[in-house]
Coordinates of C-alpha atoms in Angstrom, one line a residue:
M7 CA 11.6 -8.8 21.1
L8 CA 8.5 -8.0 19.1
A9 CA 7.3 -10.1 16.1
L10 CA 5.3 -8.1 13.6
K11 CA 3.3 -10.1 11.0
L12 CA 2.4 -8.1 7.9
G13 CA 2.2 -11.0 5.6
R14 CA 2.6 -14.8 6.0
V15 CA 5.9 -14.7 8.0
P16 CA 6.4 -12.6 11.2
V17 CA 9.4 -10.3 11.3
E18 CA 11.3 -9.7 14.5
I19 CA 11.5 -6.0 15.3
P20 CA 14.6 -5.0 17.3
A21 CA 14.8 -2.5 20.1
P22 CA 14.2 0.4 20.4
L23 CA 11.7 0.2 17.5
D24 CA 9.8 -2.6 19.2
D25 CA 8.9 -0.3 22.2
L26 CA 7.7 2.4 19.8
I27 CA 5.4 0.0 18.0
R28 CA 4.0 -1.4 21.3
R29 CA 3.2 2.2 22.4
L30 CA 1.5 3.0 19.1
V31 CA -0.7 -0.1 19.5
E32 CA -1.5 0.7 23.1
R33 CA -2.4 4.4 22.3
R34 CA -4.4 3.7 19.2
N35 CA -7.5 5.9 19.0
G36 CA -9.3 4.7 15.9
R37 CA -13.1 4.7 15.5
A38 CA -13.4 0.9 15.8
A39 CA -15.2 0.2 19.1
T40 CA -14.0 -3.4 19.5
I41 CA -11.8 -5.9 17.8
P42 CA -12.8 -9.5 17.9
L43 CA -10.5 -11.6 20.1
D44 CA -9.9 -14.2 17.5
E45 CA -8.5 -11.7 15.0
P46 CA -5.1 -9.9 15.2
K47 CA -4.8 -6.3 16.1
W48 CA -3.6 -4.4 13.1
L49 CA -0.9 -1.8 13.5
F50 CA -2.7 0.3 10.8
H51 CA -6.3 -0.5 11.6
S52 CA -9.4 0.3 9.7
I53 CA -12.6 1.9 11.0
Y54 CA -14.0 -1.7 10.8
P55 CA -13.0 -4.0 13.6
G56 CA -10.4 -6.6 12.8
Q57 CA -9.6 -5.1 9.3
P58 CA -6.4 -3.4 8.1
I59 CA -6.5 0.2 6.9
D60 CA -7.4 0.8 3.2
P61 CA -4.2 1.4 1.2
H62 CA -5.5 4.7 -0.2
T63 CA -6.3 6.0 3.3
L64 CA -2.8 5.0 4.5
G65 CA -1.3 6.8 1.4
R66 CA -3.2 10.0 2.2
R67 CA -2.1 9.9 5.8
L68 CA 1.5 9.3 4.8
R69 CA 1.4 12.2 2.3
A70 CA -0.1 14.5 5.0
I71 CA 3.0 14.0 7.2
G72 CA 5.4 14.4 4.3
V73 CA 6.2 10.7 3.4
P74 CA 5.7 10.0 -0.3
P75 CA 4.3 6.5 -0.2
Q76 CA 5.2 5.4 -3.8
L77 CA 8.9 6.4 -3.3
A78 CA 8.9 4.7 0.1
R79 CA 7.5 1.5 -1.5
H80 CA 10.0 1.5 -4.3
A81 CA 12.9 2.1 -1.9
S82 CA 11.7 -0.8 0.2
L83 CA 11.4 -3.1 -2.8
M84 CA 14.8 -2.1 -4.0
D85 CA 16.3 -2.9 -0.6
I86 CA 14.5 -6.2 -0.5
G87 CA 15.7 -6.9 -4.1
S88 CA 19.3 -6.3 -3.2
E89 CA 19.1 -8.8 -0.3
L90 CA 16.8 -11.7 -1.5
P91 CA 16.6 -13.9 -4.5
A92 CA 13.8 -13.2 -7.0
V93 CA 11.9 -16.4 -6.1
V94 CA 11.9 -15.5 -2.4
I95 CA 10.6 -12.0 -3.2
S96 CA 7.8 -13.3 -5.4
R97 CA 6.7 -15.9 -2.8
L98 CA 7.1 -13.5 0.2
L99 CA 5.3 -10.6 -1.3
G100 CA 2.9 -12.4 -3.6
F101 CA 4.4 -11.1 -6.9
H102 CA 4.9 -13.0 -10.1
Q103 CA 8.4 -14.4 -10.3
S104 CA 9.2 -12.1 -13.2
T105 CA 8.4 -9.1 -11.0
G106 CA 10.7 -10.4 -8.4
E107 CA 13.4 -10.8 -11.0
D108 CA 12.8 -7.2 -12.2
W109 CA 13.3 -5.8 -8.6
T110 CA 16.4 -8.0 -8.1
R111 CA 17.9 -6.8 -11.4
D112 CA 17.0 -3.1 -10.8
S113 CA 18.5 -3.2 -7.3
Q114 CA 21.8 -4.3 -8.7
G115 CA 22.4 -0.9 -10.3
F116 CA 22.7 -0.4 -14.0
G117 CA 24.2 -3.8 -14.6
A118 CA 26.6 -5.3 -17.0
D119 CA 24.8 -4.0 -20.1
Y120 CA 25.2 -0.4 -19.0
A121 CA 28.9 -0.9 -18.2
A122 CA 29.5 -2.5 -21.6
E123 CA 27.7 0.4 -23.3
V124 CA 29.8 3.0 -21.5
G125 CA 33.0 1.0 -22.3
L126 CA 32.1 1.1 -26.0
R127 CA 31.4 4.8 -25.9
L128 CA 34.8 5.4 -24.4
Q129 CA 36.5 3.4 -27.1
E130 CA 34.8 5.3 -29.8
R131 CA 36.0 8.7 -28.6
P132 CA 38.9 10.1 -30.5
P133 CA 42.1 10.6 -28.4
K134 CA 42.6 14.1 -27.0

C-alpha cells in the first residue's frame, strides 16, 4: 500500500493505482538535478529541487492533455463535500469554515429550498 501526502495527512492509495504512481516517480525526468534527502520527493515536482510544481504550470500541462483543471477541482471538492462535514473540509484543505459549508451544501444537490419552490410552482398551476 502506498501513502501519498499532498497536505497534512497522508492518504492510502489502493492497488493498482499505487503501482502506477510508483512508476511515475521512478521515471520522472524533470530538470531538477537533485533533491535534498531531507525533503520529500514531490509527485508533481518543480524545476527547483524539493519544491512542488507551480499551480499554473500544472494547469497548463493538464489542459494540454485535455483535462480541464477548474472542472476537475470543482468535481473533487463536490465529492469531498458529499462525504465529509464542513469543519473537516475546512481544516483538511485550509479553507475558511464557511467555504467548507458552501461545498457541503452545494454537494447535496439543490436542497430543500429548491424542492419547496418547485412544490409551490406545482400548486399554483391551474388543473388541466
